[in-house]
Each structure stands twice: as C-alpha cells, then as structure tokens.
Coordinates of C-alpha atoms in Angstrom, one line a residue:
Chain A
M1144 CA 73.0 112.1 76.5
T1145 CA 74.9 111.5 79.9
S1146 CA 75.0 108.2 81.3
I1147 CA 72.7 108.9 84.2
R1148 CA 70.3 110.7 81.9
L1149 CA 70.5 107.4 79.6
S1150 CA 69.8 105.1 82.9
L1151 CA 66.8 107.5 83.8
A1152 CA 65.3 106.9 80.2
A1153 CA 65.7 103.4 80.4
L1154 CA 64.1 103.5 83.9
A1155 CA 61.3 105.4 82.3
V1156 CA 61.1 103.3 79.3
A1157 CA 60.8 100.2 81.6
G1158 CA 58.1 101.9 83.8
T1159 CA 55.9 102.7 80.7
C1160 CA 56.3 99.4 79.4
T1161 CA 55.1 97.9 82.7
I1162 CA 52.2 100.1 82.5
A1163 CA 51.3 99.4 79.4
A1164 CA 51.5 95.7 79.8
A1165 CA 49.3 96.0 83.0
W1166 CA 46.4 97.9 81.1
R1167 CA 43.1 96.7 81.4
S1168 CA 44.2 94.3 84.2
Q1169 CA 44.0 94.6 88.0
L1170 CA 47.9 95.4 88.4
F1171 CA 47.4 98.8 86.2
P1172 CA 47.0 101.0 89.4
A1173 CA 49.9 99.1 91.0
A1174 CA 52.0 99.4 88.0
I1175 CA 51.4 103.2 87.9
L1176 CA 52.1 103.6 91.5
V1177 CA 55.3 101.7 91.4
S1178 CA 56.7 103.0 88.3
V1179 CA 56.0 106.5 89.4
F1180 CA 57.4 106.0 92.8
C1181 CA 60.4 104.4 91.2
M1182 CA 60.9 107.2 88.5
G1183 CA 60.6 110.0 91.5
A1184 CA 63.1 108.0 93.8
A1185 CA 65.6 107.7 90.7
L1186 CA 65.2 111.6 90.1
V1187 CA 66.0 112.1 93.8
L1188 CA 68.8 110.0 93.8
S1189 CA 70.3 111.1 90.4
R1190 CA 72.4 113.5 92.1
S1191 CA 74.1 111.1 94.4
S1192 CA 77.6 109.7 93.9
R1193 CA 76.4 106.3 93.0
A1194 CA 73.1 107.2 91.1
R1195 CA 73.7 104.6 88.4
F1196 CA 73.8 101.9 90.7
W1197 CA 70.8 103.5 92.5
V1198 CA 68.9 103.8 89.5
F1199 CA 69.4 100.1 88.3
C1200 CA 68.1 98.9 91.8
L1201 CA 65.1 101.2 91.5
G1202 CA 64.5 99.5 88.2
Q1203 CA 63.9 96.0 90.0
P1204 CA 60.5 96.4 91.2
V1205 CA 59.4 97.5 87.9
V1206 CA 60.7 94.6 86.2
I1207 CA 59.3 92.3 88.9
L1208 CA 55.9 93.9 88.2
A1209 CA 56.3 93.5 84.5
G1210 CA 56.7 89.6 85.3
Y1211 CA 53.2 89.7 86.5
S1212 CA 51.8 91.3 83.4
N1213 CA 53.7 89.3 80.7
L1214 CA 56.2 86.4 81.4
F1215 CA 58.7 87.5 78.8
L1216 CA 58.6 91.2 79.1
S1217 CA 60.3 91.0 82.6
P1218 CA 63.5 89.5 81.0
L1219 CA 63.8 91.9 78.1
L1220 CA 63.2 94.7 80.5
E1221 CA 65.8 93.3 82.8
A1222 CA 68.5 92.9 80.0
G1223 CA 67.9 96.4 78.7
L1224 CA 68.4 97.7 82.2
M1225 CA 71.5 96.0 82.6
T1226 CA 72.8 96.9 79.3
V1227 CA 72.2 100.5 80.2
F1228 CA 73.8 100.1 83.7
L1229 CA 77.1 98.5 82.2
H1230 CA 77.1 101.0 79.4
S1231 CA 76.7 104.0 82.2
L1232 CA 79.8 102.1 84.0
G1233 CA 82.1 102.1 81.0
Q1234 CA 81.9 98.4 80.7
L1235 CA 80.8 98.1 77.0
S1236 CA 83.4 100.6 75.8
S1237 CA 85.5 98.0 74.2
V1238 CA 84.8 95.5 71.3
K1239 CA 85.6 92.5 73.4
Q1240 CA 83.2 93.5 76.2
G1241 CA 80.6 94.6 74.1
I1242 CA 80.5 91.4 72.1
A1243 CA 80.7 89.1 75.5
W1244 CA 77.6 90.8 76.6
A1245 CA 75.9 90.5 73.3
A1246 CA 76.7 86.8 73.5
T1247 CA 75.4 86.6 77.1
I1248 CA 72.0 88.5 76.7
P1249 CA 70.2 85.6 74.8
F1250 CA 71.4 82.9 77.6
L1251 CA 70.1 85.1 80.2
V1252 CA 66.8 86.2 78.6
L1253 CA 66.3 82.3 77.7
A1254 CA 67.3 81.2 81.3
T1255 CA 65.0 83.9 83.0
G1256 CA 62.1 83.0 80.5
I1257 CA 62.3 79.3 81.4
V1258 CA 62.1 80.1 85.1
A1259 CA 59.3 82.5 84.7
T1260 CA 57.3 79.5 82.9
S1261 CA 57.9 77.1 85.7
R1262 CA 55.1 76.3 87.9
H1263 CA 57.0 76.0 91.1
V1264 CA 60.0 78.0 92.8
L1265 CA 62.0 75.2 94.4
T1266 CA 63.3 73.2 91.5
P1267 CA 64.6 76.4 89.6
L1268 CA 65.9 77.9 92.6
A1269 CA 67.8 74.8 93.9
I1270 CA 69.4 74.2 90.3
S1271 CA 70.4 77.9 90.0
L1272 CA 71.8 78.1 93.6
A1273 CA 73.9 74.5 92.6
I1274 CA 75.3 76.4 89.3
A1275 CA 76.0 79.5 91.4
A1276 CA 78.0 77.5 93.8
V1277 CA 80.0 75.5 91.2
A1278 CA 80.8 78.6 89.3
G1279 CA 81.7 80.5 92.6
L1280 CA 84.2 77.5 93.3
G1281 CA 85.5 78.1 89.8
F1282 CA 86.2 81.7 90.6
F1283 CA 87.9 80.7 93.7
F1284 CA 90.3 78.5 92.0
S1285 CA 90.7 80.5 88.9
S1286 CA 91.5 83.8 91.3
Y1287 CA 93.8 81.8 93.3
R1288 CA 95.6 80.4 90.1
I1289 CA 96.2 84.2 88.8
S1290 CA 97.2 85.6 92.2
H1291 CA 99.6 82.5 92.9
R1292 CA 100.9 81.2 89.9
S1293 CA 101.5 84.3 87.6
F1294 CA 104.5 86.3 87.7
G1295 CA 106.0 84.5 90.8
G1296 CA 103.3 85.3 93.0
V1297 CA 103.5 84.2 96.7
D1298 CA 101.3 83.4 99.4
E1299 CA 100.6 86.6 101.5
D1300 CA 101.4 85.1 104.7
Q1301 CA 104.6 83.7 103.4
T1302 CA 107.6 85.9 104.8
L1303 CA 110.0 86.4 101.8
Chain B
M939 CA 88.9 88.1 94.4
Q940 CA 87.0 90.3 96.5
P941 CA 83.6 91.9 95.7
T942 CA 83.2 95.5 95.6
R943 CA 80.5 97.6 97.3
C944 CA 78.4 97.5 94.3
T945 CA 78.7 93.6 94.2
S946 CA 77.9 93.3 97.8
A947 CA 74.8 95.4 97.5
L948 CA 73.7 93.4 94.3
S949 CA 74.4 90.0 96.1
A950 CA 72.3 91.1 99.0
L951 CA 69.5 92.1 96.7
V952 CA 69.9 88.8 94.8
L953 CA 69.5 87.0 98.2
G954 CA 66.7 89.0 99.2
L955 CA 64.6 88.3 96.1
L956 CA 65.4 84.5 96.1
S957 CA 64.4 84.2 99.5
L958 CA 61.1 86.1 98.9
A959 CA 60.5 84.0 95.8
W960 CA 60.9 81.1 98.1
I961 CA 58.6 82.0 100.9
L962 CA 55.9 83.6 98.7
D963 CA 56.6 81.0 95.8
D964 CA 56.6 83.6 93.5
V965 CA 58.6 83.1 89.8
A966 CA 58.4 86.9 89.2
F967 CA 60.8 87.3 92.1
L968 CA 62.9 84.2 91.3
G969 CA 63.3 85.1 87.6
T970 CA 64.4 88.5 88.5
G971 CA 66.7 87.1 91.2
I972 CA 68.1 84.5 89.0
A973 CA 68.7 87.3 86.4
L974 CA 70.9 89.3 88.6
L975 CA 72.5 86.1 89.8
F976 CA 73.7 85.2 86.3
F977 CA 74.6 88.9 85.6
L978 CA 77.1 88.7 88.7
L979 CA 78.3 85.2 87.6
Y980 CA 79.0 86.8 84.2
R981 CA 80.7 90.0 85.4
G982 CA 82.7 87.7 87.6
F983 CA 84.0 85.5 84.8
L984 CA 84.6 88.4 82.6
F985 CA 86.5 90.0 85.3
L986 CA 88.8 86.9 85.8
T987 CA 89.3 86.3 82.1
L988 CA 90.6 90.1 81.9
A989 CA 92.7 90.0 85.0
R990 CA 94.7 87.1 83.7
E991 CA 95.2 88.9 80.4
I992 CA 96.5 91.9 82.3
S993 CA 98.6 89.8 84.8
G994 CA 100.3 88.3 81.8
T995 CA 101.3 91.8 80.1
L996 CA 102.6 92.8 83.6
T997 CA 106.5 93.6 83.7
F998 CA 108.4 95.1 86.4
S999 CA 112.1 96.3 87.4
R1000 CA 113.6 97.9 90.4
N1001 CA 116.6 99.6 91.0
A1002 CA 117.7 100.4 94.5
V1003 CA 120.9 102.7 95.2
P1004 CA 123.1 101.8 97.2
L1005 CA 122.7 98.4 97.9
I1006 CA 125.5 98.6 100.6
L1007 CA 124.8 101.2 103.2
R1008 CA 124.9 102.1 107.0
Q1009 CA 122.2 101.7 109.1
G1010 CA 119.8 104.5 109.2
A1011 CA 120.9 105.8 105.9
A1012 CA 118.6 106.3 102.8
V1013 CA 118.1 104.2 99.9
S1014 CA 116.8 105.8 96.6
V1015 CA 114.5 103.2 94.8
E1016 CA 113.1 103.5 91.3
T1017 CA 110.5 100.9 90.4
S1018 CA 109.1 100.9 87.1
F1019 CA 105.9 99.0 85.9
S1020 CA 104.4 98.2 82.7
V1021 CA 101.1 96.8 82.2
Q1022 CA 98.3 96.8 79.4
I1023 CA 94.9 97.6 80.9
D1024 CA 91.7 96.9 79.0
P1025 CA 89.1 99.7 78.8
G1026 CA 86.6 99.3 81.8
M1027 CA 89.4 98.1 84.0
S1028 CA 91.7 99.7 86.5
A1029 CA 95.1 98.7 88.0
E1030 CA 97.0 100.1 90.9
A1031 CA 100.4 99.0 91.9
E1032 CA 102.2 99.3 95.4
D1033 CA 105.8 98.4 95.7
L1034 CA 106.7 97.0 99.1
P1035 CA 109.7 97.9 100.7
P1036 CA 111.8 95.6 103.2
T1037 CA 110.2 95.0 106.6
G1038 CA 111.3 97.5 109.2
T1039 CA 112.3 100.0 106.6
V1040 CA 110.4 103.6 106.7
V1041 CA 109.4 105.5 103.6
V1042 CA 110.9 109.0 104.0
H1043 CA 110.3 110.6 100.5
G1044 CA 107.9 109.6 97.8
D1045 CA 105.1 107.3 97.7
T1046 CA 105.2 103.5 97.2
H1047 CA 101.7 103.6 95.3
T1048 CA 101.3 104.3 92.0
G1049 CA 97.6 105.6 92.4
V1050 CA 95.0 104.1 89.9
L1051 CA 96.3 103.5 86.6
P1052 CA 93.8 104.3 83.8
P1053 CA 93.1 101.9 81.1
S1054 CA 95.8 101.5 78.3
Q1055 CA 98.4 102.9 80.7
G1056 CA 102.0 101.7 79.6
N1057 CA 104.9 102.3 81.9
L1058 CA 104.9 103.9 85.1
L1059 CA 107.7 104.8 87.6
I1060 CA 107.6 105.1 91.0
R1061 CA 110.6 107.0 93.0
Y1062 CA 110.8 106.9 96.7
R1063 CA 113.4 106.9 99.4
I1064 CA 113.5 104.6 102.5
S1065 CA 115.4 104.8 105.6
C1066 CA 116.9 101.3 107.0
L1067 CA 116.7 101.2 110.5
P1068 CA 117.2 97.2 110.9
T1069 CA 120.8 95.8 110.2
G1070 CA 121.7 92.6 108.0
T1071 CA 120.3 91.7 104.6
L1072 CA 117.1 93.2 104.0
H1073 CA 115.0 91.7 101.1
F1074 CA 112.4 93.6 99.3
Q1075 CA 108.9 92.0 100.0
G1076 CA 108.0 92.4 96.2
F1077 CA 105.0 94.3 95.0
V1078 CA 101.1 94.1 94.8
L1079 CA 99.0 94.4 91.9
K1080 CA 95.4 95.5 92.2
I1081 CA 93.3 95.1 89.5
R1082 CA 89.6 96.2 89.6
D1083 CA 86.6 96.7 87.6
P1084 CA 83.3 98.3 88.9
F1085 CA 82.1 94.6 90.4
F1086 CA 85.3 92.9 91.6
L1087 CA 89.1 93.6 92.8
L1088 CA 91.8 91.1 92.5
R1089 CA 95.0 91.6 94.7
I1090 CA 98.0 89.9 93.1
R1091 CA 101.2 89.8 95.2
C1092 CA 104.3 89.2 93.4
S1093 CA 107.8 88.2 94.7
G1094 CA 109.8 90.4 92.3
D1095 CA 113.3 90.1 91.6
S1096 CA 115.8 92.3 92.8
P1097 CA 118.9 92.2 94.8
P1098 CA 118.8 92.7 98.6
L1099 CA 120.1 95.5 100.8
S1100 CA 123.1 94.9 103.1
V1101 CA 122.8 97.3 106.1
Y1102 CA 125.6 97.5 108.4
P1103 CA 125.0 98.8 112.1
L1104 CA 126.1 102.4 113.0
R1105 CA 127.7 102.9 116.1
S1106 CA 130.3 105.2 117.4
Y1107 CA 134.1 104.5 118.1
L1108 CA 135.4 107.0 120.2
R1109 CA 139.1 108.0 120.1
T1110 CA 139.8 108.3 123.8
G1111 CA 142.2 106.6 126.0
R1112 CA 145.8 106.5 125.6
A1113 CA 145.8 103.9 122.6
A1114 CA 143.4 105.9 120.3
T1115 CA 142.9 104.8 116.9
S1116 CA 145.0 107.5 115.4
G1117 CA 148.0 105.3 115.8
E1118 CA 149.8 107.7 118.2
V1119 CA 150.0 107.0 121.8
E1120 CA 150.8 109.5 124.4
T1121 CA 153.9 108.3 126.8
E1122 CA 155.2 109.9 129.8
K1123 CA 158.9 109.5 128.2
D1124 CA 160.7 112.5 126.6
T1125 CA 160.4 111.6 122.7
P1126 CA 161.2 113.7 119.5
L1127 CA 157.5 114.2 118.9
K1128 CA 155.6 116.1 121.4
G1129 CA 151.9 115.5 122.4
Y1130 CA 149.3 117.6 123.7
G1131 CA 149.2 116.7 127.6
I1132 CA 151.6 118.1 130.1
R1133 CA 153.9 116.0 131.6
S1134 CA 155.2 118.1 134.3
F1135 CA 156.5 121.5 134.9
R1136 CA 160.4 122.7 135.4
D1137 CA 162.2 125.8 135.9
Y1138 CA 163.3 127.8 132.7
A1139 CA 166.6 127.0 131.5
S1140 CA 168.3 129.2 128.8
G1141 CA 167.7 127.9 125.3
D1142 CA 164.0 126.5 126.2
D1143 CA 161.3 127.3 123.6
P1144 CA 159.6 130.6 125.3
R1145 CA 156.1 129.2 123.7
S1146 CA 156.5 126.4 126.2
I1147 CA 156.7 129.0 129.4
D1148 CA 153.4 128.7 131.6
W1149 CA 152.9 132.3 132.2
K1150 CA 150.2 131.4 135.1
L1151 CA 152.7 129.4 137.1
T1152 CA 155.0 132.1 136.6
A1153 CA 152.9 134.9 137.8
K1154 CA 152.1 132.8 140.8
H1155 CA 155.5 132.1 141.9
G1156 CA 157.5 135.1 140.4
R1157 CA 159.9 132.8 138.4
L1158 CA 160.0 131.1 135.0
F1159 CA 158.5 127.9 134.7
V1160 CA 158.0 126.0 131.3
R1161 CA 155.8 123.0 130.5
E1162 CA 157.2 119.6 129.8
Y1163 CA 154.8 117.8 127.1
S1164 CA 154.4 114.3 127.2
G1165 CA 156.0 112.4 124.3
M1166 CA 154.2 110.9 121.3
S1167 CA 155.2 107.2 120.3
G1168 CA 154.1 106.0 116.8
K1169 CA 152.5 102.7 118.0
H1170 CA 150.0 101.6 115.3
P1171 CA 146.6 100.1 116.4
F1172 CA 146.0 96.7 115.2
L1173 CA 142.4 95.6 114.9
V1174 CA 141.1 92.1 115.9
V1175 CA 137.4 91.6 115.5
D1176 CA 136.0 88.5 117.1
L1177 CA 132.8 87.9 115.3
P1178 CA 130.1 86.0 117.1
D1179 CA 129.2 82.5 116.3
S1180 CA 126.3 82.6 114.0
A1181 CA 125.3 79.0 115.4
A1182 CA 125.0 80.3 118.8
I1183 CA 122.5 82.7 120.4
C1184 CA 123.8 86.3 120.5
P1185 CA 121.6 89.2 121.4
G1186 CA 121.1 91.3 118.2
E1187 CA 122.1 94.5 120.2
A1188 CA 125.7 93.2 121.4
R1189 CA 126.2 92.0 117.9
D1190 CA 125.2 95.4 116.1
T1191 CA 127.2 97.2 118.6
L1192 CA 130.4 95.0 118.1
L1193 CA 129.8 95.3 114.4
G1194 CA 129.0 98.8 114.1
S1195 CA 132.1 99.9 116.4
A1196 CA 134.4 97.8 114.4
L1197 CA 133.0 99.3 111.1
Q1198 CA 133.4 102.7 112.4
A1199 CA 137.0 102.1 113.6
V1200 CA 137.9 100.5 110.2
R1201 CA 136.5 103.6 108.5
I1202 CA 138.8 106.0 110.5
L1203 CA 141.6 103.7 110.3
S1204 CA 141.4 103.5 106.4
R1205 CA 142.0 106.9 106.3
E1206 CA 145.2 107.0 108.2
P1207 CA 148.5 107.1 106.3
R1208 CA 149.4 103.3 107.2
G1209 CA 146.0 102.0 106.4
C1210 CA 144.1 99.5 108.6
T1211 CA 145.2 96.3 109.7
L1212 CA 142.7 93.9 110.6
M1213 CA 142.3 90.5 111.6
V1214 CA 139.0 88.9 111.7
I1215 CA 138.5 85.8 113.8
S1216 CA 135.6 83.7 115.1
G1217 CA 136.7 82.0 118.3
P1218 CA 139.8 80.3 117.6
N1219 CA 139.0 80.3 113.7
L1220 CA 141.1 83.0 111.9
L1221 CA 139.0 84.3 109.1
M1222 CA 140.7 87.1 107.4
Y1223 CA 144.0 89.2 107.9
L1224 CA 144.1 92.3 106.1
P1225 CA 147.6 94.0 106.8
K1226 CA 147.6 97.9 106.1
E1227 CA 144.7 97.9 104.0
R1228 CA 143.1 101.3 102.7
T1229 CA 140.4 100.0 100.8
L1230 CA 137.4 100.4 102.9
S1231 CA 135.1 98.3 100.8
R1232 CA 137.5 95.4 101.3
L1233 CA 137.5 96.0 105.0
E1234 CA 134.0 96.2 105.3
T1235 CA 133.5 93.1 103.1
A1236 CA 135.9 91.1 105.8
L1237 CA 133.5 92.2 108.5
H1238 CA 130.2 91.4 106.8
N1239 CA 130.4 87.7 107.7
T1240 CA 128.2 85.4 109.5
P1241 CA 130.5 82.8 110.4
V1242 CA 129.9 79.1 112.0
R1243 CA 132.8 78.5 114.5
V1244 CA 134.1 75.2 112.8
V1245 CA 136.6 74.8 115.8
Q1246 CA 135.7 75.5 119.1
A1247 CA 137.9 75.7 122.1
F1248 CA 137.1 75.2 125.6
R1249 CA 138.9 76.2 128.8
W1250 CA 142.2 76.5 126.9
T1251 CA 145.3 76.5 129.1
D1252 CA 148.6 77.6 128.1
P1253 CA 151.3 74.5 127.9
A1254 CA 153.5 76.2 130.3
V1255 CA 151.0 77.0 132.7
A1256 CA 149.8 73.5 132.5
S1257 CA 153.4 72.1 133.0
A1258 CA 153.9 74.1 136.0
F1259 CA 150.6 73.0 137.5
R1260 CA 151.7 69.3 136.8
T1261 CA 155.0 70.0 138.8
R1262 CA 152.9 71.2 141.7
L1263 CA 150.5 68.2 141.2
E1264 CA 153.5 65.7 141.2
R1265 CA 154.7 67.5 144.5
V1266 CA 151.5 67.2 146.3
A1267 CA 150.8 63.5 144.9
Q1268 CA 154.1 62.2 146.4
E1269 CA 152.4 62.6 149.7
G1270 CA 149.7 60.1 149.0
A1271 CA 147.4 58.6 146.4
G1272 CA 144.0 60.5 146.1
F1273 CA 142.4 63.1 143.7
H1274 CA 145.8 64.8 143.3
A1275 CA 147.4 61.5 142.2
S1276 CA 144.4 60.6 139.8
L1277 CA 144.5 64.0 138.2
L1278 CA 148.2 63.9 137.7
V1279 CA 147.5 60.9 135.3
P1280 CA 145.9 62.8 132.5
Y1281 CA 148.1 65.8 132.8
R1282 CA 151.4 63.1 132.4
T1283 CA 149.8 61.4 129.6
F1284 CA 148.4 64.3 127.5
L1285 CA 150.9 67.3 128.3
S1286 CA 153.9 65.8 126.5
S1287 CA 151.9 65.3 123.2
V1288 CA 150.2 68.9 123.1
K1289 CA 151.0 70.5 120.0
P1290 CA 150.0 74.4 119.0
T1291 CA 146.7 74.6 117.4
R1292 CA 146.5 76.2 114.2
F1293 CA 144.9 79.2 115.6
E1294 CA 147.9 79.7 117.9
V1295 CA 150.4 79.2 115.1
Q1296 CA 148.3 81.8 112.7
C1297 CA 148.2 84.5 115.6
A1298 CA 151.6 84.1 116.4
H1299 CA 152.8 84.3 112.8
V1300 CA 150.4 87.8 112.2
L1301 CA 151.8 89.4 115.2
S1302 CA 155.4 88.7 114.7
H1303 CA 154.5 89.9 111.2
A1304 CA 152.9 93.1 112.2
G1305 CA 155.9 93.8 114.6
R1306 CA 156.0 95.2 118.1
E1307 CA 155.1 98.9 117.7
I1308 CA 151.5 98.1 117.7
V1309 CA 148.4 98.4 120.2
L1310 CA 146.1 95.4 119.7
H1311 CA 142.4 96.5 119.9
V1312 CA 140.3 93.1 120.6
L1313 CA 136.8 93.8 119.8
S1314 CA 134.7 90.9 121.1
T1315 CA 131.2 90.0 122.3
G1316 CA 132.7 88.5 125.3
L1317 CA 130.1 85.6 125.0
G1318 CA 130.8 82.0 125.2
D1319 CA 134.2 80.5 126.0
P1320 CA 136.9 83.2 126.0
S1321 CA 139.9 80.4 125.3
H1322 CA 141.0 82.5 122.2
L1323 CA 141.0 85.8 124.0
A1324 CA 143.2 84.4 126.8
Y1325 CA 145.5 83.0 124.2
I1326 CA 145.6 86.5 122.4
S1327 CA 146.3 88.3 125.5
L1328 CA 148.9 85.8 126.6
L1329 CA 150.6 86.0 123.2
A1330 CA 150.5 89.9 123.5
R1331 CA 151.9 89.9 126.8
R1332 CA 154.9 87.4 125.6
M1333 CA 155.7 89.9 122.7
G1334 CA 155.4 93.2 124.8
I1335 CA 152.4 94.5 123.1
E1336 CA 150.0 96.1 124.6
A1337 CA 146.3 94.5 124.5
I1338 CA 142.9 96.5 124.7
L1339 CA 139.7 94.2 125.3
E1340 CA 136.7 96.1 124.0
I1341 CA 133.2 94.5 124.7
P1342 CA 129.6 95.9 124.1
A1343 CA 127.8 97.5 126.8
E1344 CA 124.8 95.0 126.3
S1345 CA 127.1 92.0 127.3
A1346 CA 129.2 93.6 129.8
D1347 CA 127.5 92.3 133.1
P1348 CA 129.7 92.4 136.3
S1349 CA 130.3 88.9 136.4
R1350 CA 131.4 88.7 132.8
L1351 CA 133.6 91.5 133.2
K1352 CA 135.3 90.1 136.1
R1353 CA 135.9 86.8 134.3
L1354 CA 137.3 88.7 131.2
A1355 CA 139.5 91.0 133.3
S1356 CA 141.4 88.0 134.4
L1357 CA 142.6 87.2 130.8
G1358 CA 145.3 89.5 131.3
F1359 CA 144.5 92.3 128.7
S1360 CA 146.1 95.7 129.4
Q1361 CA 143.0 97.5 129.5
M1362 CA 139.1 96.9 129.2
K1363 CA 136.8 98.9 127.5
V1364 CA 133.2 99.0 127.1
L1365 CA 131.6 100.0 123.8
R1366 CA 128.5 101.9 123.6

C-alpha cells in the first residue's frame, strides 16, 4: 500500500470511528457531514504534491469532533493519524526513530487526555504554552551550539 | 534551526486551534491543538539530536591547484565531504569559494545527499579577480528533515590562494627589458632602426642598399643601421608602505608590471637583476636570478617601512648651500644667519645612511653597463628615489622612473621629474 493510500485509509478509519462514537447522539449528523466532507476533500487533494500533509490536516476536524463524543477517542485517533503521517514521510524507517516515536505516543496521549478532562481551558493552555516556550528556548540554544561549536563553525556575519 | 513550510503550516494550525480553544473555552480544540504542539516539539527535539550526530560524522577536505597564480587565472578546486546521514534525514553541502572569485566551471553545491551517503566529491573551477591573499570562506552543511532545516557554516581549514595582479609591461622605448639598447653609434651589433643614409662605397653589403632612395636619385644609397649596445636592465621595485594609504589600483599596476617584467627578464640569458626596496629600506637584492619563483616571492611582500626618509638632501648640495648661506649671512644677521647655525652644526657630522651604502654597493657590483628601471608608486616622500637618481648619474648609469597611471597626476609628475631621472614612463 502506498503512503497516500495508507493516509487515506487512516482518515477513513478515523472518520468511521467518529461516526460510530456519535451514534445515537446529537452529533451524529455533524459527524457524518464532517467525515464525508473531509474524506471527499482528501480524495480530491490526494493527487497534489503535498497530499500527505493535506490528508493529515483534514483529519484534524474529525479528531476534534471525536473529542465531543468520547474524551479518550480523540488522543487515540490523533496518535494514529500522526503515526501514519510520519510513516508516509519516511520518518519511521529507522529503528531509532521508531522507538523514539513509540516512546512518545503514551506521553502524548496522556497529556492530551489530561487536557481533555480539564474543566477550563486557561490553565492547561498557559501551562502548555510555558512548556513550549521553554522547549523553544532550549532548541534555540541547542541549534546554536551545533551550528557554532561543532567542526569549527563560525558566525555567519563574521568575515573569515 | 529553521522550520520548513510543513512546520510553518502546522504551527499556524496549532495557533488557530489554541486561539479557538481560548475564545470558545472548548477543551476539544485545546486537546487537538496541544497534541499538535507537542508533536512539533517532539520533532524538533528529534531533529536536533540527529543533526548533532550527523555533524559529528562530518569530515571535509579541500584541495586547490594552483595556490599561487596570476589575476584572472583559474583554480581547480576539489572538495570532498564525508557524512553519515540517518534515514529520514537529508543533507546538502556547499563549498564557499573566496570572496570576489567567480565559479567558471562546475558547481559548488553537492545537491541533496540521500541517506547513508558516504563520500562526495565536488569539482569546480574558480577565476580569481581580486589580488592578494584570498581565503576560502569555508563551507555550509544544510541538514534537513520534512519539518526542520539546520544550516551549519564551518570555517574549514585549507591554504589560502596567493593571487598576483596581472598588468602588461611593454618592451618599448630605447631601453627595453631585452637588455639591448639601440644607439646612434656604430657598433659591431646592428640594430633594426636606420640611423642615416650614405652613398654606396665598394665593399658595402648589397643587402643594405635602399632601392627606393636609389631609384629616386639615380645613384646607389645604402642604409646605416643604428648600433646595439648590450646594456642590461636592472629592475628596482619600490614597494609601497603597507602602513600608509596606497590606492589598490596603483599598487596592483606597480606589482603587476613588475611581475610581468621579471617574467620577461627571467627568460633572458643573463637572468633578471632585481632590487626590491620600500622607501629607504633595501628588502632584497637578487643578481642575475633566473628562478621565477624566487623573483615572485621577493615581490610578494607587504613591507612596513622601518626607516623613513624626509626631504633628503645630498651632502654635497648641502655643503654648496652652506657656502652660499655663509656668503649671504656675512652681510648681516637675520634669517640666513639663523639657518646657517644648523647647517654648520649638523653638516659635518652627516654620515651616509645604510640605504645609501647598500645602494652604492649594489650598483657598483652590477657594473656600468646597466639601465636602471625604477618602478615606484611615486607616493609619499621621494627622498630614496632622489638618492637612486643621483647615484645613477654619478656612476653614469641611465635611470628610468616608471610610475602607475593611477598615481601619475600632473603635480606629482612635475615633482618626480625634478629628481633627475633620464626618462619617466607611465605604467598602464
């Protein structure tokens, strides 16, 4: 199965799960509507050069809708879509990357699950943004060290 | 670390979802937004980890041939990279040639290296337009995955290029660099120029009969060729002071002409006699040198003038001036009497400088059958040029001053003409 077909299949599974989770609820028509629309759009965009990215993005409305039906379904579907997305980009081809992703999934699902059970948005949002800011600073310094300390690297403005 | 378009789009999506979550106070949006946010953080962390590993496996070597060349000549550069790339990542390398050079053949980019690529070789040729010592700027390694891009610029370590300026040195005039000088005298060696015509006498070479003149006047005329005397060129190159301001064009013209002259002279049977000076400092004297690399090395110098001269006056001239001052000062006190005091005090103790002794020694060693070609920028104080000119006149040596066109403004030409050189030329 090619990567784009796998992505479409994953989106189809996510859509079906969302519809099934919304069975006998007020969200059922919306789930059908959103899932069908996203699938159709994904099929249309599947021939574009960035089809895998578009399919992954089109999966997000389905995941959000699944969050209204079942709190724990949303992180699971998101993890599945991300796994397929990474696989389609060739980012799970090595054992190292596979292990790294497998180790990350539980934390991702757990964090999303905790957030989904919270009553208000502000506190988890602030905490998440603070963590992201700290991580961003860490990335900045780390990339600076790699590009300036390794192998006699120099500042780009410096005249040699 | 730069985000790719994919990461930028995902970041925009995350911002949109989190904004909606905040506005609508909706945890479903928040959950999805945070999942995508942590996904991006995970990818960033993984990318940096792998990029550090890749940069650690990088080895690099560069080989440029030739390292010493003339301006505008091409240099063949061979750069080899060796890097171990993990699956899912890709790398691209670019060699950075010296500033001002032009790539005339090949490409400095490796293109995208696929995973697990071992060695890669880049071959290209550059044309060096600037002169002087040119350093390679290093190389750039771009590491990328679908989400991020990291650009590592490394200095690399390779010897610099020494580029000599290229100018022409015309072999024109009476004293050309071939070592032969045409004279108006009758000498055993005949030149190419015609000195005069005379009537044919028995025993004359029939080949020297001028048939046009004979036909015109109805009697035989023969050509008298100018004589050739074997005066050998003696090149004096006055390098500019590196501590003083000198226009780059003037320096290039001077050095390029000097290099061209030594190239011509080094092929002559007697080789090239070169004296490199910088102001009143003798840097090098190479008599009858035929090894071009030695001559070029002697000129590849950026001297700082340790000794400076200012308004040098010949002691004989100064003595004459003192005598005249004494005569004028007898008539009464005043400015002339005051000026006489330092002349009386210092003139008796004036000794020849080291430069004067060295020049006198060198020129006496070279002999009288030489023609001095003094190549100088003509900038700054010309005391040392005045001394060389005076010494040449005393020894009966013809001296020609040649200065670059860039520094040959009328006022300077007038000032240099007063130094007493037999000829002045402008280098172009």
